Amino acid sequence: MAVHSLAERKLADQDERVERCAHRLHRLAKPSGLDAFTTEARTRQFPVRTELLSRGQGITAVTALQSGWAGHVELFPDGRRQIVHLVLPGEIIAYPRPGRTLARSTVIALSPVQVSTWQIDDQRELAALQLAALSTSDAVDVECLSNQIARIGRRSAYERIAHLLLEIRERLDLAGLPTNHGFAMPLTQEVLADVLGLTNVHVNRTLQQLRAEGQIDFARGLVEIRDAETLMRVVDYRSVIPNKTGS
Amino acid sequence: MAVHSLAERKLADQDERVERCAHRLHRLAKPSGLDAFTTEARTRQFPVRTELLSRGQGITAVTALQSGWAGHVELFPDGRRQIVHLVLPGEIIAYPRPGRTLARSTVIALSPVQVSTWQIDDQRELAALQLAALSTSDAVDVECLSNQIARIGRRSAYERIAHLLLEIRERLDLAGLPTNHGFAMPLTQEVLADVLGLTNVHVNRTLQQLRAEGQIDFARGLVEIRDAETLMRVVDYRSVIPNKTGS
DNA sequence: CGCCGTTTTGATAGTTATCAAATATGGTGG
DNA sequence: CCACCATATTTGATAACTATCAAAACGGCG
């Protein structure tokens, strides 16, 4: 129970911080001289498993994740599913692009979430915003997708998990959330499995191995990577941040 | 030998067609009112295995693949490699983006290639171009990456191969190359394996199975999908073309 | 004809999935 | 505060899939 409330506090802490630095969108917009961008945001809450965006649905607003975790998911007719891309607090879920206003994938809440939307009607403003904040978001996304492919395609279960945790850590960092003393990860092992292309059983066993080896500390939604530098070397992790080739 | 020259002819045919419809860049630019875009292209040839772009290298020009196949590749210290993204004739290899001028990944020629570059110095022209042609290219890329993740993450070797072939077929189609009676695919089974996250041996065996079942006809660099519609249903294939939710 | 890279085959090992059940956990209402 | 529920984690036994290693067959090319 003590441990549990720690995770809770950690999560709340994260939320607060994302809140505090206004929003990632603003953080990114500012250095690009987009201070003028002040459209009012609308923020709503959704419980876990809510479909935040449906494939084929029209996208009319810039949509970002204030708190909680979400994921772009691919569903197979036979029940298999692959979480193609995780969306972390402070990251963009989707935004309208010229010529592609329909959502290409379904996004679901992997934990209770808070979603903000900005209705931007002025096309010029949207274009400016895209060039500034959103294109960076795109870049990180593409980087994450590439990472994900190399991870699933050529890494062992052990490496996949370690590598993913390192990436999550870096992305939370990027959003301004502190990760030095562990971070909250509100994903079940089953969800983790759907991200990594493994089964929940195998994720469980591999996680145990990582724990046994002292690489990570993972329980009750709290993750701590013992020696990130070393682990990064072990699984050949490269930064996902644009214009950083990653050592 | 007769069969061989057929593949050769097929490839040549493809090249000619890409050439003929000017270039994909122009094809995409035109409907967007970018006819004015007439910067001179510089085209060069490279043998197979050439590194067309190196991670960390500066990107100064819009670079596209005129003919031949290339791939974004991720190399592991221990020799493993993953081809993250295939680049087909008529597709964009890379282009300079505001704030991200360094190549995030290495691109190599998977067959002899012809590469065109457009040096675009006017920032405004580049921005317009991006909004028009390049953003579509980006959209398809992201779609392909997502496809690739679901493919590698949750599909069997059999499904992966079939699914990839269907995607390649669609992308060649998109570039204006005819695929009704098969298409040339200048990839060795080993390269295919590095795309699909499998071993060359397993690719070989699975390919044999697909042939035995009459699903595909694959030999000497020529691929023919017998009944694409059916196969698409079997492996749950969805279009990678923007604003087409794919049934 | 002989060389070299690619495809194919065989035998075997290793990793990951599957299925089923037991245990633990957090939340809830009495 | 406890019993109970639903969900999540863990364990065990076994099967399936894919990798590994080595060698043979094939095909194009000089």
Coordinates of C-alpha atoms (C1' of nucleotides) in Angstrom, one line a residue:
Chain A
M1 CA 0.0 0.0 0.0
A2 CA 2.8 2.3 0.7
V3 CA 4.4 1.3 -2.5
H4 CA 1.2 1.8 -4.3
S5 CA 0.6 5.3 -3.2
L6 CA 4.2 6.0 -4.4
A7 CA 3.2 5.0 -7.9
E8 CA 0.1 7.2 -7.6
R9 CA 2.1 10.1 -6.4
K10 CA 4.6 9.6 -9.2
L11 CA 1.8 9.7 -11.8
A12 CA 0.2 12.7 -10.3
D13 CA 3.6 14.3 -10.2
Q14 CA 4.0 13.7 -13.9
D15 CA 0.6 15.1 -14.7
E16 CA 1.3 18.2 -12.7
R17 CA 4.6 18.8 -14.5
V18 CA 3.1 18.5 -17.9
E19 CA 0.4 20.9 -16.8
R20 CA 2.9 23.2 -15.3
C21 CA 5.1 23.8 -18.3
A22 CA 1.8 24.7 -20.0
H23 CA 1.8 22.2 -22.7
R24 CA 4.3 20.5 -24.9
L25 CA 2.7 22.2 -27.8
H26 CA 3.4 25.5 -26.3
R27 CA 6.9 24.5 -25.2
L28 CA 7.7 23.5 -28.7
A29 CA 5.9 26.5 -30.3
K30 CA 7.6 29.1 -28.2
P31 CA 11.2 28.7 -29.4
S32 CA 9.8 28.8 -32.9
G33 CA 8.5 32.3 -32.5
L34 CA 4.9 31.1 -32.3
D35 CA 4.1 32.8 -29.0
A36 CA 1.2 34.4 -30.7
F37 CA -0.4 31.0 -30.8
T38 CA -3.0 31.2 -28.1
T39 CA -6.0 29.3 -29.2
E40 CA -8.0 28.0 -26.2
A41 CA -7.6 24.4 -25.5
R42 CA -10.4 22.1 -24.5
T43 CA -9.5 19.3 -22.1
R44 CA -11.5 16.2 -21.4
Q45 CA -11.0 13.0 -19.4
F46 CA -11.5 9.5 -20.5
P47 CA -11.3 6.1 -18.8
V48 CA -8.9 3.4 -19.8
R49 CA -9.8 1.5 -23.0
T50 CA -11.7 4.5 -24.5
E51 CA -11.3 4.8 -28.2
L52 CA -9.9 8.3 -28.5
L53 CA -9.7 8.3 -32.2
S54 CA -11.1 5.8 -34.7
R55 CA -9.6 4.8 -38.0
G56 CA -11.3 6.7 -40.8
Q57 CA -12.7 9.3 -38.5
G58 CA -12.2 13.0 -39.5
I59 CA -9.5 14.9 -37.6
T60 CA -10.5 18.5 -37.1
A61 CA -8.4 19.6 -34.2
V62 CA -4.8 19.4 -32.9
T63 CA -5.1 16.7 -30.3
A64 CA -2.6 16.0 -27.6
L65 CA -2.3 13.9 -24.5
Q66 CA -2.2 15.9 -21.3
S67 CA -1.8 12.9 -19.0
G68 CA -2.1 9.2 -19.1
W69 CA -0.8 6.9 -21.8
A70 CA -2.4 6.0 -25.2
G71 CA -1.5 4.0 -28.2
H72 CA -2.1 3.7 -31.9
V73 CA -3.4 0.2 -32.3
E74 CA -3.8 -2.2 -35.2
L75 CA -6.5 -4.9 -34.7
F76 CA -6.6 -8.2 -36.5
P77 CA -9.8 -9.9 -37.4
D78 CA -8.8 -12.9 -35.3
G79 CA -8.2 -10.9 -32.2
R80 CA -4.4 -10.4 -32.4
R81 CA -3.5 -6.8 -31.9
Q82 CA -0.4 -4.7 -32.3
I83 CA 0.2 -1.5 -30.5
V84 CA 2.1 0.3 -33.3
H85 CA 3.0 3.4 -31.4
L86 CA 2.8 4.6 -27.8
V87 CA 1.6 8.1 -27.0
L88 CA 3.1 9.5 -23.8
P89 CA 2.0 12.4 -21.7
G90 CA 2.7 15.6 -23.6
E91 CA 2.8 14.0 -27.0
I92 CA 0.6 14.7 -30.0
I93 CA -2.1 12.2 -30.8
A94 CA -3.1 13.6 -34.1
Y95 CA -3.7 16.8 -36.1
P96 CA -5.3 17.7 -39.3
R97 CA -3.0 17.8 -42.3
P98 CA -3.8 19.3 -45.7
G99 CA -5.1 16.5 -47.8
R100 CA -5.2 13.9 -45.1
T101 CA -7.9 14.6 -42.7
L102 CA -8.9 11.1 -42.0
A103 CA -7.4 9.2 -39.1
R104 CA -5.2 6.3 -40.4
S105 CA -5.2 4.4 -37.2
T106 CA -7.2 3.9 -34.1
V107 CA -6.0 5.4 -30.9
I108 CA -7.1 4.0 -27.5
A109 CA -6.4 5.0 -23.9
L110 CA -4.1 2.6 -22.2
S111 CA -4.7 4.2 -18.9
P112 CA -7.1 6.9 -17.7
V113 CA -6.2 9.9 -19.9
Q114 CA -6.7 13.6 -20.2
V115 CA -6.9 14.8 -23.8
S116 CA -6.6 18.4 -25.0
T117 CA -7.8 19.6 -28.3
W118 CA -7.1 22.9 -30.1
Q119 CA -9.5 23.9 -32.8
I120 CA -7.5 25.8 -35.3
D121 CA -9.5 27.3 -38.1
D122 CA -7.0 29.6 -39.6
Q123 CA -5.1 27.6 -42.2
R124 CA -2.1 29.9 -42.1
E125 CA -1.8 29.5 -38.4
L126 CA -2.1 25.7 -38.7
A127 CA 0.6 25.7 -41.4
A128 CA 2.9 27.8 -39.2
L129 CA 2.2 25.6 -36.3
Q130 CA 3.0 22.5 -38.3
L131 CA 6.3 23.9 -39.5
A132 CA 7.2 24.6 -35.9
A133 CA 5.9 22.3 -33.3
L134 CA 4.1 19.6 -35.2
S135 CA 6.9 18.7 -37.6
T136 CA 9.1 18.0 -34.6
S137 CA 6.5 15.8 -33.2
D138 CA 6.3 14.0 -36.6
A139 CA 10.1 13.6 -36.5
V140 CA 10.1 12.0 -33.1
D141 CA 7.2 9.8 -34.2
V142 CA 9.0 8.5 -37.3
E143 CA 12.0 7.9 -35.2
C144 CA 10.0 5.9 -32.7
L145 CA 8.4 3.9 -35.4
S146 CA 11.8 3.1 -36.9
N147 CA 13.1 2.2 -33.5
Q148 CA 10.1 0.0 -33.0
I149 CA 10.8 -1.9 -36.2
A150 CA 14.4 -2.6 -35.5
R151 CA 13.4 -3.6 -32.0
I152 CA 10.7 -6.0 -33.0
G153 CA 12.5 -7.2 -36.1
R154 CA 15.9 -8.1 -34.9
R155 CA 16.0 -8.1 -31.1
S156 CA 15.3 -10.8 -28.6
A157 CA 12.6 -10.5 -26.0
Y158 CA 15.1 -9.4 -23.4
E159 CA 16.5 -6.7 -25.6
R160 CA 13.1 -5.5 -26.8
I161 CA 11.9 -4.9 -23.3
A162 CA 15.0 -3.1 -22.1
H163 CA 15.2 -1.1 -25.3
L164 CA 11.6 0.0 -25.0
L165 CA 11.9 1.0 -21.4
L166 CA 14.9 3.1 -22.4
E167 CA 13.0 4.8 -25.1
I168 CA 10.0 5.5 -22.8
R169 CA 12.4 7.0 -20.3
E170 CA 13.9 9.3 -22.9
R171 CA 10.5 10.4 -24.2
L172 CA 9.2 11.2 -20.7
D173 CA 12.4 13.1 -20.1
L174 CA 11.8 15.0 -23.4
A175 CA 8.3 16.0 -22.1
G176 CA 9.9 17.4 -19.0
L177 CA 9.1 14.6 -16.6
P178 CA 11.8 13.5 -14.2
T179 CA 13.0 10.0 -14.7
N180 CA 16.1 9.8 -12.6
H181 CA 14.5 7.9 -9.8
G182 CA 12.1 5.8 -11.8
F183 CA 9.0 6.6 -13.6
A184 CA 5.4 5.5 -13.5
M185 CA 4.3 3.2 -16.3
P186 CA 0.6 2.5 -16.2
L187 CA 0.7 -0.5 -18.7
T188 CA -0.1 -4.0 -17.9
Q189 CA 2.2 -6.7 -19.1
E190 CA -0.4 -7.7 -21.6
V191 CA -0.3 -4.2 -23.2
L192 CA 3.4 -4.3 -23.1
A193 CA 3.3 -7.6 -25.0
D194 CA 1.1 -6.0 -27.6
V195 CA 3.6 -3.2 -28.0
L196 CA 6.6 -5.6 -28.3
G197 CA 5.0 -8.3 -30.4
L198 CA 5.3 -10.9 -27.6
T199 CA 2.9 -12.8 -25.4
N200 CA 2.1 -11.6 -21.9
V201 CA 3.5 -14.8 -20.5
H202 CA 6.8 -14.3 -22.2
V203 CA 6.9 -10.6 -21.2
N204 CA 6.4 -11.7 -17.6
R205 CA 9.2 -14.2 -17.7
T206 CA 11.6 -11.9 -19.4
L207 CA 10.7 -9.1 -16.9
Q208 CA 11.6 -11.5 -14.1
Q209 CA 14.9 -12.1 -15.7
L210 CA 15.7 -8.4 -16.0
R211 CA 14.8 -8.0 -12.4
A212 CA 16.8 -11.0 -11.3
E213 CA 19.8 -9.5 -13.1
G214 CA 19.3 -6.2 -11.3
Q215 CA 18.9 -4.3 -14.6
I216 CA 15.6 -2.9 -13.6
D217 CA 13.2 -2.5 -10.8
F218 CA 9.7 -3.0 -12.0
A219 CA 6.6 -3.4 -9.8
R220 CA 3.3 -1.9 -9.2
G221 CA 3.5 0.4 -12.2
L222 CA 6.8 1.8 -11.2
V223 CA 9.9 1.3 -13.3
E224 CA 13.4 2.1 -12.3
I225 CA 16.3 1.5 -14.6
R226 CA 19.3 0.7 -12.5
D227 CA 22.1 1.8 -14.8
A228 CA 20.7 3.3 -17.9
E229 CA 24.1 4.1 -19.4
T230 CA 25.2 0.5 -19.3
L231 CA 21.9 -0.9 -20.4
M232 CA 21.9 1.5 -23.3
R233 CA 25.2 0.1 -24.4
V234 CA 24.1 -3.5 -23.8
V235 CA 21.1 -3.2 -26.1
D236 CA 22.6 -0.6 -28.5
Y237 CA 20.1 2.1 -27.7
R238 CA 20.1 5.3 -29.8
S239 CA 18.4 8.5 -29.0
V240 CA 15.1 9.2 -30.6
I241 CA 15.5 13.0 -30.4
P242 CA 15.8 14.8 -33.8
N243 CA 19.2 16.1 -34.7
K244 CA 20.9 14.0 -32.2
T245 CA 22.5 11.0 -33.8
G246 CA 22.7 9.3 -30.5
S247 CA 26.4 8.8 -29.8
Chain B
M1 CA 18.0 -17.3 -69.8
A2 CA 14.8 -16.6 -71.5
V3 CA 13.2 -16.1 -68.2
H4 CA 16.1 -14.0 -67.0
S5 CA 15.8 -11.5 -69.8
L6 CA 12.1 -11.2 -69.0
A7 CA 13.0 -9.9 -65.6
E8 CA 15.5 -7.6 -67.1
R9 CA 12.9 -6.3 -69.5
K10 CA 10.4 -5.9 -66.7
L11 CA 12.9 -3.8 -64.7
A12 CA 13.8 -1.7 -67.7
D13 CA 10.1 -1.2 -68.4
Q14 CA 9.6 0.0 -64.8
D15 CA 12.4 2.5 -65.1
E16 CA 11.1 3.8 -68.4
R17 CA 7.7 4.4 -66.9
V18 CA 8.9 6.2 -63.9
E19 CA 11.0 8.3 -66.3
R20 CA 8.1 8.8 -68.6
C21 CA 5.7 10.3 -66.1
A22 CA 8.5 12.7 -65.4
H23 CA 9.0 12.0 -61.8
R24 CA 6.8 11.2 -58.9
L25 CA 7.8 14.4 -57.3
H26 CA 6.3 16.2 -60.3
R27 CA 3.3 13.9 -60.5
L28 CA 2.6 14.8 -56.9
A29 CA 3.4 18.4 -57.3
K30 CA 1.2 19.0 -60.3
P31 CA -2.2 18.5 -58.8
S32 CA -1.2 20.7 -55.9
G33 CA -0.7 23.7 -58.2
L34 CA 3.1 23.5 -58.0
D35 CA 3.7 23.4 -61.7
A36 CA 6.0 26.3 -61.3
F37 CA 8.4 23.9 -59.5
T38 CA 11.0 23.4 -62.2
T39 CA 14.4 23.2 -60.4
E40 CA 16.8 21.1 -62.5
A41 CA 17.4 17.7 -61.2
R42 CA 20.7 16.0 -61.1
T43 CA 20.7 12.3 -61.6
R44 CA 23.4 9.8 -60.8
Q45 CA 23.9 6.0 -60.9
F46 CA 25.1 3.8 -58.1
P47 CA 25.9 0.1 -57.9
V48 CA 24.2 -2.2 -55.5
R49 CA 25.3 -1.9 -51.8
T50 CA 26.3 1.8 -52.2
E51 CA 25.6 3.9 -49.2
L52 CA 23.3 6.5 -50.6
L53 CA 22.9 8.4 -47.4
S54 CA 24.7 8.0 -44.1
R55 CA 23.3 8.5 -40.6
G56 CA 24.2 11.9 -39.4
Q57 CA 25.1 13.2 -42.8
G58 CA 23.6 16.6 -43.7
I59 CA 20.7 16.6 -46.1
T60 CA 20.8 19.5 -48.5
A61 CA 18.7 18.4 -51.4
V62 CA 15.4 16.7 -52.1
T63 CA 16.5 13.2 -53.0
A64 CA 14.4 10.6 -54.9
L65 CA 14.9 7.2 -56.3
Q66 CA 14.5 7.2 -60.1
S67 CA 15.0 3.5 -60.5
G68 CA 16.2 0.5 -58.6
W69 CA 15.4 -0.3 -55.0
A70 CA 16.9 1.1 -51.8
G71 CA 16.3 0.8 -48.1
H72 CA 16.7 2.6 -44.8
V73 CA 18.8 0.2 -42.8
E74 CA 19.6 -0.2 -39.1
L75 CA 22.9 -1.9 -38.3
F76 CA 23.6 -3.7 -35.1
P77 CA 27.1 -3.9 -33.6
D78 CA 27.0 -7.7 -33.8
G79 CA 26.2 -7.8 -37.5
R80 CA 22.4 -8.2 -37.3
R81 CA 20.6 -5.7 -39.5
Q82 CA 17.1 -4.6 -40.0
I83 CA 15.8 -2.9 -43.2
V84 CA 13.4 -0.5 -41.6
H85 CA 11.9 0.9 -44.7
L86 CA 12.1 0.0 -48.4
V87 CA 12.4 2.8 -51.0
L88 CA 10.9 1.9 -54.3
P89 CA 11.3 3.6 -57.7
G90 CA 9.7 6.9 -57.7
E91 CA 9.8 7.4 -53.9
I92 CA 11.5 10.0 -51.9
I93 CA 14.7 9.0 -50.1
A94 CA 15.1 12.1 -48.0
Y95 CA 14.7 15.9 -48.0
P96 CA 15.8 18.7 -45.8
R97 CA 13.4 19.8 -43.2
P98 CA 13.5 22.9 -41.1
G99 CA 15.3 22.0 -37.9
R100 CA 16.3 18.5 -38.9
T101 CA 18.9 18.6 -41.5
L102 CA 20.8 15.5 -40.4
A103 CA 20.0 12.1 -41.8
R104 CA 18.5 9.9 -39.1
S105 CA 19.2 6.7 -40.8
T106 CA 21.5 5.2 -43.4
V107 CA 20.1 4.4 -46.8
I108 CA 21.7 1.8 -49.0
A109 CA 21.1 0.7 -52.6
L110 CA 19.5 -2.8 -52.6
S111 CA 20.0 -3.0 -56.4
P112 CA 21.7 -0.8 -58.9
V113 CA 20.0 2.6 -58.6
Q114 CA 19.5 5.9 -60.2
V115 CA 19.1 8.8 -57.8
S116 CA 17.9 12.3 -58.5
T117 CA 18.5 15.3 -56.4
W118 CA 16.9 18.7 -56.5
Q119 CA 18.8 21.5 -54.9
I120 CA 16.2 23.9 -53.6
D121 CA 17.6 27.0 -52.1
D122 CA 14.5 29.1 -51.8
Q123 CA 13.1 28.3 -48.4
R124 CA 9.6 29.3 -49.4
E125 CA 9.6 27.1 -52.4
L126 CA 10.7 24.2 -50.2
A127 CA 8.0 24.9 -47.7
A128 CA 5.4 25.0 -50.5
L129 CA 6.8 21.8 -51.9
Q130 CA 6.7 20.1 -48.5
L131 CA 3.1 21.0 -48.0
A132 CA 2.2 19.6 -51.3
A133 CA 4.3 16.7 -52.5
L134 CA 6.5 15.8 -49.7
S135 CA 3.9 15.7 -47.0
T136 CA 2.1 13.0 -49.0
S137 CA 5.3 11.1 -49.3
D138 CA 5.7 11.4 -45.5
A139 CA 2.1 10.1 -45.1
V140 CA 2.8 7.1 -47.2
D141 CA 6.1 6.5 -45.3
V142 CA 4.4 6.6 -41.9
E143 CA 1.7 4.3 -43.2
C144 CA 4.4 1.9 -44.4
L145 CA 6.2 2.0 -41.2
S146 CA 3.0 1.3 -39.3
N147 CA 2.3 -1.6 -41.6
Q148 CA 5.7 -2.9 -41.1
I149 CA 5.3 -2.9 -37.3
A150 CA 2.1 -4.8 -37.4
R151 CA 3.6 -7.1 -39.9
I152 CA 6.7 -8.0 -37.9
G153 CA 5.0 -7.8 -34.6
R154 CA 2.0 -10.0 -35.0
R155 CA 2.2 -11.9 -38.2
S156 CA 3.7 -15.3 -39.0
A157 CA 6.4 -15.7 -41.5
Y158 CA 3.9 -16.8 -44.1
E159 CA 1.7 -13.8 -43.6
R160 CA 4.6 -11.4 -43.4
I161 CA 5.9 -12.3 -46.8
A162 CA 2.5 -12.3 -48.5
H163 CA 1.6 -9.0 -46.8
L164 CA 4.9 -7.3 -47.8
L165 CA 4.5 -8.4 -51.4
L166 CA 1.0 -7.0 -51.5
E167 CA 2.3 -3.7 -50.2
I168 CA 5.1 -3.5 -52.7
R169 CA 2.7 -4.2 -55.4
E170 CA 0.5 -1.4 -54.3
R171 CA 3.4 1.0 -54.0
L172 CA 4.7 0.2 -57.4
D173 CA 1.2 0.8 -58.7
L174 CA 1.1 4.1 -56.9
A175 CA 4.3 5.1 -58.8
G176 CA 2.6 4.3 -62.0
L177 CA 4.3 1.0 -62.7
P178 CA 2.0 -1.8 -64.0
T179 CA 1.8 -4.8 -61.7
N180 CA -1.1 -6.7 -63.2
H181 CA 1.2 -9.3 -64.7
G182 CA 3.8 -9.5 -62.1
F183 CA 6.6 -7.1 -61.2
A184 CA 10.3 -7.2 -61.0
M185 CA 11.7 -7.4 -57.5
P186 CA 15.5 -7.1 -57.4
L187 CA 15.9 -8.3 -53.8
T188 CA 17.7 -11.4 -52.7
Q189 CA 16.0 -13.7 -50.1
E190 CA 18.6 -12.5 -47.7
V191 CA 17.6 -8.9 -48.1
L192 CA 14.0 -9.9 -47.9
A193 CA 14.8 -11.6 -44.6
D194 CA 16.3 -8.4 -43.3
V195 CA 13.2 -6.5 -44.2
L196 CA 10.9 -9.1 -42.5
G197 CA 12.9 -9.8 -39.4
L198 CA 13.4 -13.5 -40.5
T199 CA 16.4 -15.6 -41.6
N200 CA 17.1 -16.1 -45.2
V201 CA 16.6 -19.9 -44.7
H202 CA 13.2 -19.4 -43.3
V203 CA 12.2 -16.9 -46.0
N204 CA 13.3 -19.5 -48.5
R205 CA 11.1 -22.2 -47.0
T206 CA 8.1 -20.0 -46.6
L207 CA 8.5 -18.8 -50.2
Q208 CA 8.4 -22.4 -51.3
Q209 CA 5.2 -22.9 -49.3
L210 CA 3.6 -19.9 -51.0
R211 CA 4.6 -21.2 -54.4
A212 CA 3.4 -24.7 -53.6
E213 CA 0.0 -23.3 -52.6
G214 CA -0.2 -21.4 -55.8
Q215 CA -0.4 -18.1 -54.0
I216 CA 2.5 -16.5 -55.8
D217 CA 4.9 -17.1 -58.6
F218 CA 8.3 -16.0 -57.6
A219 CA 11.5 -16.8 -59.4
R220 CA 14.5 -15.0 -60.9
G221 CA 13.5 -11.6 -59.6
L222 CA 9.9 -11.8 -60.9
V223 CA 6.9 -11.9 -58.7
E224 CA 3.4 -12.6 -59.6
I225 CA 0.6 -12.6 -57.1
R226 CA -2.0 -15.1 -58.4
D227 CA -5.1 -13.7 -56.8
A228 CA -4.3 -10.5 -55.0
E229 CA -7.9 -9.9 -53.8
T230 CA -8.0 -13.2 -52.1
L231 CA -4.6 -13.0 -50.6
M232 CA -5.4 -9.5 -49.3
R233 CA -8.3 -11.0 -47.5
V234 CA -6.3 -13.9 -46.2
V235 CA -3.6 -11.7 -44.6
D236 CA -5.9 -8.8 -43.8
Y237 CA -4.1 -6.3 -46.0
R238 CA -5.0 -2.6 -45.9
S239 CA -4.0 0.1 -48.3
V240 CA -1.1 2.4 -47.5
I241 CA -2.5 5.2 -49.6
P242 CA -3.5 8.3 -47.7
N243 CA -7.2 9.0 -47.3
K244 CA -8.1 5.5 -48.2
T245 CA -9.0 3.6 -45.2
G246 CA -8.6 0.4 -47.1
S247 CA -12.0 -1.2 -46.9
Chain C
dC1 C1' 34.9 -24.2 -67.7
dG2 C1' 35.4 -22.5 -63.2
dC3 C1' 34.2 -19.0 -59.9
dC4 C1' 31.1 -16.5 -56.9
dG5 C1' 26.9 -15.3 -55.0
dT6 C1' 22.3 -17.1 -54.3
dT7 C1' 19.0 -20.6 -53.4
dT8 C1' 18.0 -24.9 -51.5
dT9 C1' 18.2 -28.9 -48.4
dG10 C1' 19.0 -31.4 -44.0
dA11 C1' 19.6 -31.9 -39.1
dT12 C1' 19.2 -29.8 -34.8
dA13 C1' 18.8 -26.2 -31.2
dG14 C1' 16.6 -22.3 -29.2
dT15 C1' 13.2 -19.0 -28.5
dT16 C1' 8.7 -17.9 -28.0
dA17 C1' 3.8 -19.3 -28.1
dT18 C1' -0.1 -21.8 -26.1
dC19 C1' -3.1 -23.6 -22.7
dA20 C1' -4.5 -24.0 -18.2
dA21 C1' -4.4 -23.1 -13.6
dA22 C1' -2.7 -21.0 -9.3
dT23 C1' -1.6 -16.8 -6.9
dA24 C1' -1.5 -12.0 -6.0
dT25 C1' -3.4 -7.3 -6.2
dG26 C1' -6.3 -3.4 -5.9
dG27 C1' -10.9 -1.9 -5.4
dT28 C1' -15.6 -2.5 -3.5
dG29 C1' -19.4 -3.1 -0.5
dG30 C1' -21.0 -4.9 3.8
Chain D
dC1 C1' -11.8 -4.0 8.7
dC2 C1' -12.9 -8.0 6.1
dA3 C1' -14.8 -10.8 2.4
dC4 C1' -15.2 -10.8 -2.3
dC5 C1' -14.7 -9.6 -7.1
dA6 C1' -12.4 -8.6 -11.2
dT7 C1' -8.0 -8.0 -13.2
dA8 C1' -3.2 -8.8 -13.4
dT9 C1' 0.7 -11.6 -12.5
dT10 C1' 3.0 -15.9 -12.0
dT11 C1' 3.9 -20.8 -12.7
dG12 C1' 4.1 -25.3 -15.1
dA13 C1' 4.0 -28.4 -19.0
dT14 C1' 4.2 -28.7 -23.8
dA15 C1' 4.0 -27.4 -28.7
dA16 C1' 5.1 -24.6 -32.5
dC17 C1' 7.8 -21.7 -34.9
dT18 C1' 12.0 -19.8 -36.3
dA19 C1' 17.0 -19.8 -36.0
dT20 C1' 21.5 -21.9 -36.6
dC21 C1' 25.0 -24.4 -38.9
dA22 C1' 26.8 -26.8 -42.6
dA23 C1' 26.8 -28.4 -47.0
dA24 C1' 25.0 -29.2 -51.6
dA25 C1' 22.9 -27.5 -55.9
dC26 C1' 22.0 -23.9 -59.0
dG27 C1' 22.7 -19.9 -62.0
dG28 C1' 24.9 -16.1 -64.1
dC29 C1' 29.3 -14.3 -65.6
dG30 C1' 34.0 -13.8 -67.1

